[in-house]
Amino acid sequence: MKTEASKEIKEKISLTDTLRVSIRSFALTFKLVPQATLGLIFVMLVLQFTPFLQNGIFSVILNKLTSLIGNTSSVGDKALVGTFLTLILFYVGTMTFSSIFEEIKKFVERRWDLLTDHRLGNYSTRKRSEIDMARYEDSDFQNLMYRAFEHNTWPIYSLAKGQIQNIVSLFGVITASLIVYNINSSLFYISLIASIPSFIVELKYGSTMWGIWTENSPRQRLYFALRSHIHRRENVIQTKMLQASKKILTTIEGIMFNFMREQLSADKSKLYLGIGANVLMSLGIGYGFYLIVQDVLLGNIQIGTLVFAVTSLQSLVFTINVSLRDIAEQYKRALRAKDIFTVYDTPSFIVDTKNPTQVDFTKPPHIEFKNVSFKYPSKKSGDAPWVFKDLNFTISPGEKIGLVGQNGAGKSTLIKILMRVYDPTEGQILINGVDLKDIKLDDWTSTLSVLLQQYSLHEFSVEEAIAMGAPNTEFDGELVQHTSKMSGADEFIQEYPKKYKQQVSREFDDGIEPSQGQLQKIALARSLYRLKIGQILVLDEPTAAIDPIAEQEIFEQMEKATAGKTLILITHRFNSVKNVDRILVLDGQHLVEQGSHTELMKKKGLYSQMFESQAKGFIEGSK
């Protein structure tokens, strides 16, 4: 395990990856904000060159002054005075120009920051929305997502900005190098060598920190998951009632203490190495200064040129050092940005066929499971177990189907296969005789209205939350109220101060928080609303939080709502499926029974046993 982890980290920190990710980050932001990026580069380049121009003018002034020392007869020379005035005006002009451009840079940079953050955030959200549902059930992918987006899109943003700075610094280094090289070629090589130790230190630190980060990713996910049981209002009551706060606090404090200890150890090592690197850099600058002073003493250069050489040397060393450090910093950012791009590039489990077959979905289709077997994808050694094996059954257009079985029998997984969250491992699902894989995914999804066990409402008004069942169609207020009456939601919605205009969620002003049963009824209304475009209603435990009396009324309404439509109902409450056309009974990996309630009760098989056991428990509970 340790060897595999180390190998993974080694692959993640290659300089080739760093360069590729850095270029991709810059290319992406340039694509999103081209004009703002070019404007920022231009302004920064102007500011990069201005100090060299100022120092050059100052050195000329100084050289002329030193040449006049002891020559008092030239003091009143009008031509000489004019020359000095011109040089001074140029110097003051460049200084004023620089200060003006500094203010312009603040505005341009702020504009770039805002535009990049906005458009990069939107781009990232759009890319994440394209990831198919199966990926979110993969723990490794969840670890990747946590590492990638713990800082949102900041790594890409900072890499792109770093590349802009590198472009500008490159021109600065070239300019300073030409100046220093022409004065004394040795100075250039000294400044370059003096900057290398700091680069090595930053590079080593980045590798160490990323190793800690990747190895701690699952622990950090556990930290935030446990913390949510104290921070989130929907979890805090349960935590307090279980008296679990102490246990949770102890665990999360331990996680963060270990993480902090590893980071501090790396920081301590960097401190000692950094001090040594800076001492070496200072010695290099000092030696370069000594060489310039020697040239002055030998009469090779003038005092003004010495000043120009020293300032250029300092600028060169500083720029090289900052550039190398920034490259090292980008190395660390690239490690995070690489994960973001990995998420962006994540291939889908489900891929549309190139030439999809057109199927008429203006009415419910005929569905056939033909020798369907399924096992979840596994990356670990050993084969994953079969969830179900060789399922064969059909669902006729407009048929009402009940799906029952013990926990873990694969009922919800079967629905995921039907939804094409996954494709069957073996066998086919035929829709009007066409393999589901040959139908365009959006076309198939449009005909489905699915309410799974895990659901939530969008934080809109109640009517907008219900109309999200068909978000790409024109809002239909009458249909919203009609479906709400069918699901039993209208009764309590009418009691809200703003009725259907009421804001959902207490996190907003005047917002309401529906009870679990109310939430389920609103979600059910949303699923019914989707039938304005869909032909198949799939309900997975749709009344788990609703009392049995209301449940019976709701299912009577479901039959009316799905008149002429197909209904697939998964439930543990067997009383709910008594009136459906056909019941499918799953046990283990197989479909063991199918038929109407009456037919299955006569068989005295698994369904009969489960129904009678539940009925007996309900009667005894009532007594």
Coordinates of C-alpha atoms in Angstrom, one line a residue:
M1 CA 0.0 0.0 0.0
K2 CA 2.8 2.4 1.0
T3 CA 4.6 1.6 -2.3
E4 CA 1.5 2.2 -4.4
A5 CA 0.8 5.5 -2.6
S6 CA 4.4 6.7 -3.1
K7 CA 4.3 5.7 -6.7
E8 CA 1.1 7.7 -7.2
I9 CA 2.6 10.8 -5.5
K10 CA 5.7 10.5 -7.6
E11 CA 3.7 10.4 -10.8
K12 CA 1.7 13.4 -9.6
I13 CA 4.8 15.6 -9.0
S14 CA 6.6 15.2 -12.3
L15 CA 7.8 18.5 -13.8
T16 CA 6.2 17.5 -17.1
D17 CA 2.8 17.4 -15.4
T18 CA 3.5 20.7 -13.7
L19 CA 4.3 22.3 -17.1
R20 CA 1.3 20.8 -18.8
V21 CA -1.2 21.7 -16.1
S22 CA 0.2 25.2 -15.9
I23 CA -0.1 25.8 -19.6
R24 CA -3.6 24.3 -19.6
S25 CA -4.7 26.5 -16.7
F26 CA -3.4 29.6 -18.6
A27 CA -5.0 28.5 -21.8
L28 CA -8.4 27.9 -20.1
T29 CA -8.5 31.3 -18.4
F30 CA -7.3 33.0 -21.6
K31 CA -10.1 31.3 -23.4
L32 CA -12.6 32.5 -20.8
V33 CA -11.3 36.1 -20.5
P34 CA -9.0 36.8 -23.5
Q35 CA -9.2 40.6 -23.5
A36 CA -8.8 41.0 -19.8
T37 CA -5.7 38.7 -19.8
L38 CA -4.0 40.5 -22.7
G39 CA -4.7 43.9 -21.0
L40 CA -3.2 42.6 -17.7
I41 CA -0.1 41.3 -19.4
F42 CA 0.4 44.6 -21.3
V43 CA 0.1 46.7 -18.1
M44 CA 2.4 44.4 -16.1
L45 CA 5.0 44.5 -18.9
V46 CA 5.1 48.3 -18.9
L47 CA 5.6 48.3 -15.2
Q48 CA 8.3 45.7 -15.5
F49 CA 10.4 47.8 -17.9
T50 CA 9.9 51.2 -16.3
P51 CA 12.4 50.7 -13.4
F52 CA 15.2 49.8 -15.9
L53 CA 14.4 53.0 -17.8
Q54 CA 14.5 55.1 -14.6
N55 CA 17.8 53.5 -13.4
G56 CA 19.3 54.0 -16.8
I57 CA 18.5 57.7 -16.8
F58 CA 19.7 58.1 -13.3
S59 CA 23.0 56.4 -14.1
V60 CA 23.5 58.8 -17.1
I61 CA 22.9 61.7 -14.8
L62 CA 25.3 60.3 -12.2
N63 CA 28.0 59.6 -14.8
K64 CA 27.8 63.2 -16.2
L65 CA 28.0 64.6 -12.6
T66 CA 31.0 62.6 -11.7
S67 CA 32.8 63.6 -14.9
L68 CA 32.2 67.3 -13.9
I69 CA 33.7 66.9 -10.4
G70 CA 36.5 69.6 -10.1
N71 CA 35.4 71.3 -13.3
T72 CA 33.7 74.4 -12.0
S73 CA 33.8 76.2 -15.4
S74 CA 31.1 74.0 -16.8
V75 CA 28.5 74.9 -14.1
G76 CA 27.1 77.8 -16.1
D77 CA 27.1 76.0 -19.5
K78 CA 23.6 76.5 -20.8
A79 CA 23.8 73.5 -23.0
L80 CA 24.9 71.3 -20.1
V81 CA 22.2 72.7 -17.9
G82 CA 19.7 72.0 -20.6
T83 CA 20.9 68.4 -20.9
F84 CA 20.5 67.9 -17.1
L85 CA 17.1 69.4 -17.1
T86 CA 16.0 67.2 -20.0
L87 CA 17.4 64.1 -18.2
I88 CA 15.6 65.1 -14.9
L89 CA 12.4 65.7 -16.8
F90 CA 12.7 62.2 -18.4
Y91 CA 13.4 60.7 -14.9
V92 CA 10.4 62.5 -13.3
G93 CA 8.3 61.6 -16.3
T94 CA 9.0 57.9 -16.1
M95 CA 8.4 58.0 -12.3
T96 CA 5.0 59.7 -12.9
F97 CA 4.2 57.3 -15.7
S98 CA 5.0 54.4 -13.5
S99 CA 2.8 55.6 -10.6
I100 CA -0.1 56.2 -13.1
F101 CA 0.3 52.7 -14.6
E102 CA 0.4 51.2 -11.1
E103 CA -3.1 52.6 -10.4
I104 CA -4.2 51.3 -13.8
K105 CA -2.8 47.9 -13.0
K106 CA -4.8 47.7 -9.8
F107 CA -8.0 48.3 -11.8
V108 CA -7.1 45.9 -14.6
E109 CA -5.9 43.2 -12.2
R110 CA -9.1 43.5 -10.1
R111 CA -11.2 43.3 -13.3
W112 CA -9.3 40.2 -14.4
D113 CA -9.7 38.7 -10.9
L114 CA -13.5 39.2 -10.9
L115 CA -14.0 38.0 -14.5
T116 CA -11.8 35.0 -14.1
D117 CA -13.3 33.9 -10.8
H118 CA -16.9 34.3 -12.2
R119 CA -16.3 32.6 -15.5
L120 CA -14.0 29.9 -14.1
G121 CA -16.6 29.1 -11.4
N122 CA -19.4 28.8 -14.0
Y123 CA -17.2 26.7 -16.2
S124 CA -16.3 24.4 -13.3
T125 CA -20.0 24.0 -12.3
R126 CA -20.9 23.2 -15.8
K127 CA -18.2 20.5 -16.1
R128 CA -19.2 19.0 -12.8
S129 CA -22.8 18.9 -13.9
E130 CA -21.8 16.7 -16.9
I131 CA -20.4 14.0 -14.6
D132 CA -22.7 11.0 -14.6
M133 CA -24.3 9.8 -11.5
A134 CA -22.4 6.5 -11.2
R135 CA -19.1 8.4 -10.5
Y136 CA -20.6 9.9 -7.3
E137 CA -21.0 6.4 -5.8
D138 CA -17.2 5.7 -6.2
S139 CA -15.3 6.4 -3.0
D140 CA -12.0 7.0 -4.9
F141 CA -13.8 9.6 -7.0
Q142 CA -15.1 11.2 -3.9
N143 CA -11.6 11.5 -2.5
L144 CA -10.5 13.0 -5.8
M145 CA -13.4 15.5 -5.7
Y146 CA -12.5 16.5 -2.2
R147 CA -8.8 17.2 -3.0
A148 CA -9.7 18.9 -6.2
F149 CA -12.3 21.3 -5.0
E150 CA -11.4 21.9 -1.4
H151 CA -10.3 25.4 -2.6
N152 CA -12.8 25.5 -5.4
T153 CA -11.1 26.7 -8.6
W154 CA -8.4 28.7 -6.8
P155 CA -5.5 26.4 -8.0
I156 CA -6.4 27.0 -11.7
Y157 CA -6.9 30.7 -11.1
S158 CA -3.5 31.0 -9.2
L159 CA -1.7 29.0 -11.8
A160 CA -3.0 31.1 -14.6
K161 CA -2.0 34.3 -12.8
G162 CA 1.3 32.8 -12.1
Q163 CA 1.8 32.1 -15.8
I164 CA 1.0 35.8 -16.5
Q165 CA 3.6 36.8 -13.9
N166 CA 6.1 34.3 -15.4
I167 CA 5.6 35.8 -18.9
V168 CA 6.2 39.3 -17.5
S169 CA 9.2 38.1 -15.4
L170 CA 10.8 36.4 -18.4
F171 CA 11.0 39.7 -20.2
G172 CA 12.3 41.3 -17.0
V173 CA 15.0 38.6 -16.6
I174 CA 16.0 39.0 -20.3
T175 CA 16.3 42.8 -20.0
A176 CA 18.3 42.6 -16.7
S177 CA 20.5 39.8 -18.1
L178 CA 21.4 41.8 -21.2
I179 CA 22.3 44.8 -19.0
V180 CA 24.3 42.8 -16.5
Y181 CA 26.0 40.6 -19.1
N182 CA 27.2 43.7 -21.1
I183 CA 28.6 45.2 -18.0
N184 CA 30.2 42.0 -16.7
S185 CA 29.3 38.6 -18.0
S186 CA 30.2 36.8 -14.8
L187 CA 27.5 38.6 -13.0
F188 CA 24.8 36.9 -14.9
Y189 CA 26.0 33.4 -14.1
I190 CA 26.5 34.3 -10.4
S191 CA 23.0 35.6 -10.1
L192 CA 21.6 32.5 -11.7
I193 CA 23.5 30.1 -9.5
A194 CA 22.7 32.2 -6.4
S195 CA 18.9 31.6 -7.0
I196 CA 19.0 27.9 -7.4
P197 CA 19.1 26.8 -3.7
S198 CA 15.8 28.6 -3.0
F199 CA 14.2 26.9 -6.0
I200 CA 15.3 23.5 -4.7
V201 CA 13.9 24.2 -1.2
E202 CA 10.5 25.3 -2.5
L203 CA 10.3 22.3 -4.9
K204 CA 11.1 19.8 -2.1
Y205 CA 8.6 21.5 0.2
G206 CA 5.9 21.3 -2.4
S207 CA 6.5 17.6 -2.9
T208 CA 6.4 16.9 0.8
M209 CA 3.2 18.9 1.4
W210 CA 1.4 17.2 -1.5
G211 CA 2.4 13.8 -0.1
I212 CA 0.8 14.8 3.2
W213 CA -2.3 16.2 1.4
T214 CA -3.0 13.1 -0.7
E215 CA -2.4 10.6 2.1
N216 CA -4.7 12.6 4.3
S217 CA -7.5 13.0 1.8
P218 CA -9.8 10.2 3.2
R219 CA -9.1 11.4 6.8
Q220 CA -10.0 15.0 5.9
R221 CA -13.3 13.8 4.3
L222 CA -14.0 12.0 7.5
Y223 CA -13.2 15.2 9.4
F224 CA -15.7 17.3 7.5
A225 CA -18.3 14.5 7.5
L226 CA -18.2 14.2 11.3
R227 CA -18.1 18.0 11.8
S228 CA -21.3 18.3 9.8
H229 CA -23.1 16.4 12.7
I230 CA -22.3 19.3 14.9
H231 CA -22.5 22.2 12.4
R232 CA -25.6 21.3 10.3
R233 CA -28.9 22.0 11.9
E234 CA -30.5 18.9 10.5
N235 CA -27.9 16.7 12.2
V236 CA -27.2 18.5 15.5
I237 CA -30.4 17.3 17.3
Q238 CA -29.6 13.7 16.7
T239 CA -26.0 14.2 17.8
K240 CA -27.1 15.8 21.1
M241 CA -29.8 13.1 21.7
L242 CA -27.2 10.4 21.2
Q243 CA -24.8 12.4 23.5
A244 CA -22.3 11.9 20.7
S245 CA -20.6 15.3 20.7
K246 CA -17.7 14.3 22.9
K247 CA -16.9 11.3 20.7
I248 CA -17.1 13.3 17.5
L249 CA -15.0 16.2 18.9
T250 CA -12.3 13.8 20.1
T251 CA -12.2 12.1 16.7
I252 CA -12.0 15.3 14.6
E253 CA -9.5 16.9 16.9
G254 CA -7.3 13.8 16.6
I255 CA -7.5 13.9 12.8
M256 CA -6.6 17.6 12.6
F257 CA -3.8 17.3 15.2
N258 CA -2.1 14.6 13.3
F259 CA -2.5 16.5 10.0
M260 CA -1.1 19.7 11.7
R261 CA 1.8 17.8 13.2
E262 CA 2.9 16.5 9.8
Q263 CA 2.6 19.9 8.2
L264 CA 4.6 21.6 11.0
S265 CA 7.3 19.0 10.6
A266 CA 7.6 19.9 6.9
D267 CA 7.5 23.6 7.7
K268 CA 10.3 23.2 10.3
S269 CA 12.5 21.4 7.7
K270 CA 11.8 24.1 5.2
L271 CA 12.8 26.8 7.7
Y272 CA 16.3 25.5 8.1
L273 CA 16.8 24.8 4.4
G274 CA 15.4 28.2 3.5
I275 CA 17.8 30.0 5.8
G276 CA 20.7 28.3 4.2
A277 CA 19.4 29.1 0.7
N278 CA 19.1 32.8 1.5
V279 CA 22.6 32.9 3.0
L280 CA 24.0 31.4 -0.2
M281 CA 22.0 33.9 -2.3
S282 CA 23.3 36.9 -0.3
L283 CA 26.8 35.6 -0.7
G284 CA 26.3 35.4 -4.4
I285 CA 25.0 39.0 -4.6
G286 CA 27.9 40.2 -2.4
Y287 CA 30.5 38.5 -4.7
G288 CA 28.8 40.1 -7.8
F289 CA 28.9 43.5 -6.1
Y290 CA 32.6 43.0 -5.4
L291 CA 33.3 42.3 -9.1
I292 CA 31.5 45.5 -10.1
V293 CA 33.5 47.6 -7.5
Q294 CA 36.7 46.1 -9.0
D295 CA 35.7 47.2 -12.5
V296 CA 35.2 50.8 -11.1
L297 CA 38.6 50.7 -9.4
L298 CA 40.2 49.5 -12.6
G299 CA 38.5 52.3 -14.5
N300 CA 36.5 50.0 -16.7
I301 CA 33.2 51.6 -15.7
Q302 CA 32.0 54.8 -14.2
I303 CA 30.2 55.3 -10.9
G304 CA 26.8 55.8 -12.6
T305 CA 27.3 52.6 -14.5
L306 CA 28.2 50.9 -11.2
V307 CA 24.9 52.0 -9.7
F308 CA 23.0 50.9 -12.8
A309 CA 24.8 47.5 -12.7
V310 CA 24.1 47.0 -8.9
T311 CA 20.4 47.9 -9.3
S312 CA 20.1 45.7 -12.4
L313 CA 22.0 42.8 -10.6
Q314 CA 19.6 43.1 -7.6
S315 CA 16.7 43.2 -10.0
L316 CA 18.0 40.2 -11.9
V317 CA 18.6 38.1 -8.8
F318 CA 15.3 39.1 -7.2
T319 CA 13.4 38.4 -10.4
I320 CA 15.1 35.0 -11.0
N321 CA 14.6 34.1 -7.4
V322 CA 11.0 35.1 -7.4
S323 CA 10.4 33.4 -10.7
L324 CA 12.0 30.1 -9.5
R325 CA 10.1 30.3 -6.2
D326 CA 6.9 31.0 -8.1
I327 CA 7.6 28.0 -10.4
A328 CA 8.0 25.9 -7.2
E329 CA 4.7 27.4 -5.9
Q330 CA 3.1 26.6 -9.2
Y331 CA 4.4 23.1 -8.8
K332 CA 2.3 22.8 -5.6
R333 CA -0.7 24.5 -7.2
A334 CA -0.4 22.3 -10.3
L335 CA -0.8 19.2 -8.0
R336 CA -4.2 20.5 -7.0
A337 CA -5.1 21.8 -10.4
K338 CA -4.2 18.4 -11.9
D339 CA -6.9 16.9 -9.8
I340 CA -9.4 19.5 -11.0
F341 CA -8.6 18.7 -14.6
T342 CA -8.8 15.0 -13.8
V343 CA -12.3 15.6 -12.6
Y344 CA -13.1 17.6 -15.8
D345 CA -11.7 14.8 -17.9
T346 CA -13.4 12.0 -16.1
P347 CA -14.9 9.7 -18.7
S348 CA -18.6 8.8 -18.3
F349 CA -19.7 5.4 -17.5
I350 CA -22.6 5.9 -19.9
V351 CA -21.7 7.1 -23.4
D352 CA -24.3 7.9 -26.1
T353 CA -24.1 5.8 -29.2
K354 CA -22.9 7.7 -32.3
N355 CA -26.0 6.9 -34.3
P356 CA -28.9 6.7 -31.8
T357 CA -32.1 5.0 -32.7
Q358 CA -35.2 7.2 -32.6
V359 CA -38.0 5.8 -30.4
D360 CA -41.5 7.2 -30.0
F361 CA -41.8 8.4 -26.4
T362 CA -45.1 10.2 -26.9
K363 CA -46.7 7.2 -25.2
P364 CA -45.4 4.6 -22.7
P365 CA -42.9 2.2 -24.3
H366 CA -42.7 -1.6 -23.9
I367 CA -39.8 -2.5 -21.6
E368 CA -38.1 -5.9 -21.6
F369 CA -35.3 -7.1 -19.3
K370 CA -33.5 -9.9 -21.2
N371 CA -31.0 -12.0 -19.3
V372 CA -29.9 -8.9 -17.4
S373 CA -27.1 -9.5 -14.8
F374 CA -25.3 -6.8 -12.9
K375 CA -22.3 -6.3 -10.6
Y376 CA -20.9 -2.9 -9.5
P377 CA -17.6 -1.9 -11.0
S378 CA -14.7 -2.9 -8.8
K379 CA -11.1 -1.6 -8.9
K380 CA -9.9 -3.9 -6.1
S381 CA -8.5 -7.3 -6.4
G382 CA -11.1 -10.0 -6.6
D383 CA -14.4 -10.0 -8.4
A384 CA -17.4 -8.0 -7.2
P385 CA -20.5 -10.1 -6.3
W386 CA -23.5 -10.2 -8.5
V387 CA -26.3 -8.0 -7.4
F388 CA -28.7 -9.9 -9.6
K389 CA -28.4 -12.6 -12.2
D390 CA -30.3 -13.4 -15.4
L391 CA -33.4 -11.2 -14.8
N392 CA -36.1 -11.8 -17.4
F393 CA -39.4 -9.8 -17.3
T394 CA -41.4 -7.3 -19.3
I395 CA -43.4 -4.2 -18.5
S396 CA -46.2 -3.5 -20.9
P397 CA -47.1 0.1 -21.8
G398 CA -49.2 1.7 -19.1
E399 CA -48.8 -1.2 -16.7
K400 CA -48.6 -0.7 -13.0
I401 CA -45.7 -2.7 -11.5
G402 CA -44.8 -3.3 -7.9
L403 CA -41.2 -4.3 -7.0
V404 CA -40.7 -5.9 -3.6
G405 CA -38.1 -8.0 -1.8
Q406 CA -35.9 -8.1 1.3
N407 CA -33.4 -5.3 2.0
G408 CA -30.3 -5.7 -0.3
A409 CA -32.3 -7.7 -2.9
G410 CA -31.3 -5.2 -5.6
K411 CA -34.5 -3.3 -6.0
S412 CA -33.0 0.2 -6.1
T413 CA -30.1 -1.1 -8.2
L414 CA -32.5 -2.4 -10.7
I415 CA -34.0 1.1 -11.0
K416 CA -30.5 2.6 -11.5
I417 CA -30.0 0.2 -14.4
L418 CA -33.3 1.2 -15.9
M419 CA -32.4 4.9 -15.5
R420 CA -29.0 4.1 -17.2
V421 CA -27.0 5.2 -14.2
Y422 CA -25.2 1.9 -15.0
D423 CA -25.4 -0.4 -18.0
P424 CA -26.1 -4.1 -17.4
T425 CA -22.9 -6.2 -16.9
E426 CA -24.6 -8.8 -19.1
G427 CA -27.8 -9.0 -21.0
Q428 CA -30.0 -6.3 -22.5
I429 CA -32.8 -3.9 -21.7
L430 CA -35.0 -3.5 -24.7
I431 CA -37.3 -0.4 -25.2
N432 CA -39.8 -1.1 -27.9
G433 CA -37.4 -3.8 -29.1
V434 CA -34.4 -1.4 -29.2
D435 CA -31.4 -1.9 -27.0
L436 CA -31.4 0.9 -24.4
K437 CA -27.8 1.5 -25.2
D438 CA -28.8 2.5 -28.7
I439 CA -31.2 5.2 -27.5
K440 CA -30.0 8.8 -26.8
L441 CA -29.7 9.2 -23.1
D442 CA -31.5 12.6 -23.0
D443 CA -34.4 11.1 -24.9
W444 CA -34.7 8.2 -22.5
T445 CA -34.3 10.4 -19.4
S446 CA -37.0 12.8 -20.6
T447 CA -39.6 10.0 -20.5
L448 CA -38.7 9.0 -16.9
S449 CA -40.0 10.6 -13.7
V450 CA -38.1 9.1 -10.8
L451 CA -38.4 9.7 -7.1
L452 CA -35.6 7.9 -5.3
Q453 CA -35.2 7.3 -1.5
Q454 CA -32.7 10.2 -1.3
Y455 CA -34.2 13.4 -2.5
S456 CA -34.2 17.1 -1.8
L457 CA -36.0 20.3 -2.8
H458 CA -34.5 23.2 -4.7
E459 CA -34.4 26.3 -2.6
F460 CA -37.0 28.2 -4.6
S461 CA -40.6 29.0 -3.8
V462 CA -42.9 26.0 -3.3
E463 CA -44.4 26.3 -6.8
E464 CA -41.0 26.7 -8.4
A465 CA -39.6 23.7 -6.5
I466 CA -42.5 21.6 -7.8
A467 CA -42.2 22.9 -11.3
M468 CA -38.5 21.8 -11.3
G469 CA -40.0 18.5 -12.3
A470 CA -40.0 19.8 -15.8
P471 CA -37.6 22.8 -15.7
N472 CA -37.2 23.2 -19.5
T473 CA -40.9 23.7 -20.1
E474 CA -43.2 26.6 -19.6
F475 CA -44.4 27.0 -15.9
D476 CA -47.9 25.7 -15.4
G477 CA -49.4 27.0 -12.1
E478 CA -52.6 25.0 -12.5
L479 CA -50.6 21.7 -12.9
V480 CA -48.5 22.6 -9.9
Q481 CA -51.6 22.8 -7.7
H482 CA -53.2 19.8 -9.4
T483 CA -50.2 17.5 -8.7
S484 CA -50.0 18.9 -5.2
K485 CA -53.5 17.9 -4.5
M486 CA -52.8 14.4 -5.8
S487 CA -49.7 14.0 -3.6
G488 CA -51.5 15.5 -0.5
A489 CA -49.2 18.5 -0.4
D490 CA -51.9 21.1 -1.2
E491 CA -53.5 20.7 2.2
F492 CA -50.5 22.1 4.2
I493 CA -49.2 24.4 1.4
Q494 CA -52.5 26.3 1.7
E495 CA -51.6 27.0 5.4
Y496 CA -48.3 28.6 4.5
P497 CA -48.4 32.4 4.8
K498 CA -47.6 32.9 1.1
K499 CA -49.1 29.5 0.1
Y500 CA -47.4 28.4 -3.2
K501 CA -45.2 31.5 -3.2
Q502 CA -43.6 30.5 0.1
Q503 CA -39.8 30.3 0.1
V504 CA -38.5 26.8 0.9
S505 CA -35.8 26.4 3.6
R506 CA -35.4 28.4 6.8
E507 CA -31.9 29.5 5.7
F508 CA -33.7 32.3 3.8
D509 CA -35.9 35.1 5.1
D510 CA -39.4 34.0 5.7
G511 CA -38.5 30.5 4.6
I512 CA -40.3 27.4 5.8
E513 CA -38.9 24.0 6.6
P514 CA -41.3 21.2 5.7
S515 CA -41.5 18.2 7.9
Q516 CA -40.1 14.9 6.5
G517 CA -43.6 13.8 5.5
Q518 CA -44.4 17.2 3.9
L519 CA -41.1 17.2 2.1
Q520 CA -41.9 13.8 0.7
K521 CA -45.3 14.9 -0.5
I522 CA -43.9 18.0 -2.2
A523 CA -41.2 15.8 -3.9
L524 CA -43.9 13.4 -5.0
A525 CA -45.8 16.4 -6.5
R526 CA -42.7 17.3 -8.4
S527 CA -42.5 13.8 -9.8
L528 CA -46.1 13.9 -10.9
Y529 CA -45.5 17.3 -12.5
R530 CA -42.8 15.7 -14.6
L531 CA -45.4 13.5 -16.2
K532 CA -46.3 16.4 -18.4
I533 CA -43.3 15.3 -20.4
G534 CA -42.7 11.8 -19.1
Q535 CA -44.4 8.5 -19.6
I536 CA -42.9 6.3 -16.8
L537 CA -43.2 7.1 -13.1
V538 CA -40.7 5.4 -10.9
L539 CA -41.3 5.7 -7.1
D540 CA -38.7 4.2 -4.7
E541 CA -40.3 4.1 -1.2
P542 CA -42.3 7.3 -2.0
T543 CA -44.4 7.2 1.3
A544 CA -41.8 6.0 3.8
A545 CA -42.3 9.2 5.9
I546 CA -46.1 9.3 5.4
D547 CA -48.7 7.7 7.7
P548 CA -50.5 4.6 6.4
I549 CA -53.9 6.3 6.2
A550 CA -52.6 9.2 4.0
E551 CA -50.5 6.6 2.1
Q552 CA -53.6 4.7 0.9
E553 CA -55.2 8.0 -0.3
I554 CA -52.0 9.0 -2.1
F555 CA -51.8 5.7 -3.9
E556 CA -55.3 6.0 -5.1
Q557 CA -54.3 9.3 -6.5
M558 CA -51.2 7.8 -8.1
E559 CA -53.4 5.4 -10.0
K560 CA -55.4 8.3 -11.4
A561 CA -52.3 10.4 -12.1
T562 CA -50.7 7.6 -14.1
A563 CA -53.7 6.7 -16.1
G564 CA -52.3 5.7 -19.5
K565 CA -48.7 5.9 -18.1
T566 CA -46.4 3.3 -16.7
L567 CA -45.9 3.1 -12.9
I568 CA -43.1 1.2 -11.2
L569 CA -43.4 1.2 -7.4
I570 CA -40.8 0.0 -5.0
T571 CA -42.0 -0.3 -1.4
H572 CA -41.6 -2.3 1.8
R573 CA -45.2 -1.7 2.6
F574 CA -46.9 -4.6 0.9
N575 CA -50.4 -3.1 1.4
S576 CA -49.3 -0.4 -1.1
V577 CA -48.9 -2.9 -4.0
K578 CA -52.1 -4.8 -3.6
N579 CA -53.8 -3.0 -6.4
V580 CA -51.0 -2.9 -9.0
D581 CA -51.3 -5.0 -12.2
R582 CA -48.3 -7.1 -11.4
I583 CA -45.8 -7.6 -8.6
L584 CA -42.1 -8.6 -9.1
V585 CA -40.5 -10.4 -6.2
L586 CA -36.7 -10.3 -5.9
D587 CA -34.8 -12.6 -3.6
G588 CA -31.0 -12.8 -3.5
Q589 CA -29.8 -12.5 -7.1
H590 CA -33.0 -13.7 -8.8
L591 CA -36.5 -12.8 -9.7
V592 CA -38.4 -15.6 -7.8
E593 CA -42.0 -14.6 -8.3
Q594 CA -44.2 -12.4 -10.4
G595 CA -48.0 -11.9 -10.6
S596 CA -50.9 -10.0 -9.1
H597 CA -51.4 -9.8 -5.4
T598 CA -54.1 -12.4 -5.5
E599 CA -52.0 -14.8 -7.7
L600 CA -49.0 -14.5 -5.4
M601 CA -51.0 -15.1 -2.2
K602 CA -52.4 -18.3 -3.7
K603 CA -48.9 -19.5 -4.4
K604 CA -48.0 -19.4 -0.7
G605 CA -44.4 -18.4 -1.7
L606 CA -42.0 -15.7 -0.6
Y607 CA -44.4 -12.8 -1.3
S608 CA -47.2 -14.5 0.7
Q609 CA -44.9 -15.1 3.7
M610 CA -43.6 -11.5 3.7
F611 CA -47.1 -10.1 3.3
E612 CA -48.6 -12.2 6.1
S613 CA -45.6 -11.5 8.4
Q614 CA -46.0 -7.7 7.9
A615 CA -49.8 -7.9 8.3
K616 CA -49.4 -9.9 11.5
G617 CA -46.9 -7.3 12.9
F618 CA -49.3 -4.5 12.0
I619 CA -52.3 -6.1 13.7
E620 CA -50.3 -7.0 16.8
G621 CA -48.9 -3.4 16.9
S622 CA -52.4 -2.0 16.7
K623 CA -53.5 -4.1 19.6

